[in-house]
Amino acid sequence: MAVPEDKEQDPRIPRIASSIRVVPDFPKKGIMFQDITTLLLDPKAFKDTVDLFVERYTGRDISVVAGVEARGFIFGPPIALAIGAKFIPLRKPRKLPGEVISENYVLEYGTDCLEMHIGAVQPGERALVVDDLIATGGTLCAAMSLLERAGAEVVECACVIELPELKGRERLNGKPLFILMESH
Amino acid sequence: MQLSCSTLRQFFFLRPPRLPSSSPPLFLTPRRRLPSVVRAMASVGSDDRRLSRIASTIRVIHDFPKPGIKFQDITTLLLDPEAFRHTIDMFVERYKDKKISVVAGVEARGFIFGPPISLAIGAKFVPLRKPKKLPGEVIAEEYSLEYGTGIMEMHVGAVHPGERALVIDDLVATGGTLAAAIRLLERVGAEVVECACVIELPELKGRERLNGKPVFVLIEAD
């Protein structure tokens, strides 16, 4: 795990980084999967992770934290609660019970779809998108589209881990991305 | 403040949920019907105020996921920061001094309520997931669905023998999911202290499937 060179390393980051487990060949051969469940087993590392995001976003008039199913549901709500924002789950198709808007996005093979409840976000609200990791950026891009279609302003995307070689940042149409660590 | 799940003696009926005037507007879908009555588990003093607020934010969606089902939608609770804060606080107050080291949350809505609780009480959070989602070595437990079976998995090594655990989900219906979660934790030697849910559907008798394990809920719904 590396901290991006242009950032000073917050002293909490090494412990967070060391708590993340890499599982080779998951979900298929050749992929080195960044497993954050081991971070969640270390209460101090988990608390520090949330604190790092909360410190960044407190006092910036953010009223919406949108989390991508399912690992975004783990990091998003604690951030939302701490900054006094609402939490909006962005879900795979047919999971949300009410009326939704949908956004398709491209996977390595084929496409997938992300949904958000209509009316969850009001025009003009300032929003964060939270997920555990950014790889190709496809999911985050779809998440931002949903929020923007509802009239919200996406202030930033926030992830614990970035895989910079997959160039996900370039898919975010210039929206800023905040991460705690990179993995190569 | 003690809340006792085993002495649910006092209920009060709420009017059908309506919006507090200070909250952001919720939307109305063209096909919305009157929500079913939601009863809050009253206990003491200011809990009434918090439970009223929580109950009023839960939306009932009819005929989802199929005709005849009244779906208790907690996403509208999450849109009200104060109600969400009250929900977490009520669980944290109950569990913070009970030496709980594990909060296990059932995918996916248990992932929303479990981590804030675990963070507040200093416990680890363990996600219990559908098959093939967890990347490491897992143990699996089958459970009954209305038609067929489901499978729930937990990482090997996440929980150690003797740890005291909570199971969290948004809602208890038939109890099948919670029963599977309890079995997974007990198989690795943990002690399940309690199951905690925001909502119970008591007519589905989920409590009876839990072999005497206590369940604590904030709200009952028809």
PDB file of N, CA and C in Angstrom, chain A residues 27-29 31 105-113 136 171:
ATOM      1  N   PRO A  27     -12.033 -11.957  -7.698  1.00  0.00           N
ATOM      2  CA  PRO A  27     -12.943 -13.070  -7.953  1.00  0.00           C
ATOM      3  C   PRO A  27     -12.476 -14.006  -9.068  1.00  0.00           C
ATOM      4  N   LYS A  28     -11.380 -13.646  -9.759  1.00  0.00           N
ATOM      5  CA  LYS A  28     -10.866 -14.589 -10.748  1.00  0.00           C
ATOM      6  C   LYS A  28      -9.356 -14.473 -10.827  1.00  0.00           C
ATOM      7  N   LYS A  29      -8.743 -15.408 -11.506  1.00  0.00           N
ATOM      8  CA  LYS A  29      -7.286 -15.496 -11.555  1.00  0.00           C
ATOM      9  C   LYS A  29      -6.666 -14.201 -12.041  1.00  0.00           C
ATOM     10  N   ILE A  31      -6.456 -11.403 -10.401  1.00  0.00           N
ATOM     11  CA  ILE A  31      -6.892 -10.217  -9.666  1.00  0.00           C
ATOM     12  C   ILE A  31      -6.392 -10.305  -8.224  1.00  0.00           C
ATOM     13  N   TYR A 105     -23.857   1.159 -16.620  1.00  0.00           N
ATOM     14  CA  TYR A 105     -22.434   1.418 -16.772  1.00  0.00           C
ATOM     15  C   TYR A 105     -21.728   0.175 -17.282  1.00  0.00           C
ATOM     16  N   VAL A 106     -20.541   0.391 -17.784  1.00  0.00           N
ATOM     17  CA  VAL A 106     -19.830  -0.674 -18.491  1.00  0.00           C
ATOM     18  C   VAL A 106     -18.931  -1.435 -17.531  1.00  0.00           C
ATOM     19  N   LEU A 107     -18.969  -2.762 -17.611  1.00  0.00           N
ATOM     20  CA  LEU A 107     -18.039  -3.620 -16.876  1.00  0.00           C
ATOM     21  C   LEU A 107     -16.999  -4.139 -17.865  1.00  0.00           C
ATOM     22  N   GLU A 108     -16.050  -4.899 -17.327  1.00  0.00           N
ATOM     23  CA  GLU A 108     -15.050  -5.489 -18.197  1.00  0.00           C
ATOM     24  C   GLU A 108     -15.739  -6.299 -19.299  1.00  0.00           C
ATOM     25  N   TYR A 109     -16.709  -7.113 -18.893  1.00  0.00           N
ATOM     26  CA  TYR A 109     -17.529  -7.831 -19.882  1.00  0.00           C
ATOM     27  C   TYR A 109     -18.977  -7.494 -19.590  1.00  0.00           C
ATOM     28  N   GLY A 110     -19.605  -6.776 -20.487  1.00  0.00           N
ATOM     29  CA  GLY A 110     -21.022  -6.492 -20.309  1.00  0.00           C
ATOM     30  C   GLY A 110     -21.283  -5.192 -19.571  1.00  0.00           C
ATOM     31  N   THR A 111     -22.512  -5.054 -19.097  1.00  0.00           N
ATOM     32  CA  THR A 111     -22.896  -3.828 -18.404  1.00  0.00           C
ATOM     33  C   THR A 111     -23.581  -4.163 -17.096  1.00  0.00           C
ATOM     34  N   ASP A 112     -23.654  -3.171 -16.222  1.00  0.00           N
ATOM     35  CA  ASP A 112     -24.378  -3.302 -14.966  1.00  0.00           C
ATOM     36  C   ASP A 112     -25.213  -2.043 -14.785  1.00  0.00           C
ATOM     37  N   CYS A 113     -25.937  -1.978 -13.703  1.00  0.00           N
ATOM     38  CA  CYS A 113     -26.889  -0.902 -13.530  1.00  0.00           C
ATOM     39  C   CYS A 113     -26.941  -0.521 -12.058  1.00  0.00           C
ATOM     40  N   THR A 136     -11.761   0.973 -12.067  1.00  0.00           N
ATOM     41  CA  THR A 136     -11.910   1.609 -13.380  1.00  0.00           C
ATOM     42  C   THR A 136     -12.694   2.920 -13.304  1.00  0.00           C
ATOM     43  N   ARG A 171     -12.150   8.854 -15.420  1.00  0.00           N
ATOM     44  CA  ARG A 171     -13.551   8.649 -15.776  1.00  0.00           C
ATOM     45  C   ARG A 171     -14.487   9.522 -14.965  1.00  0.00           C
TER      46      ARG A 171
END
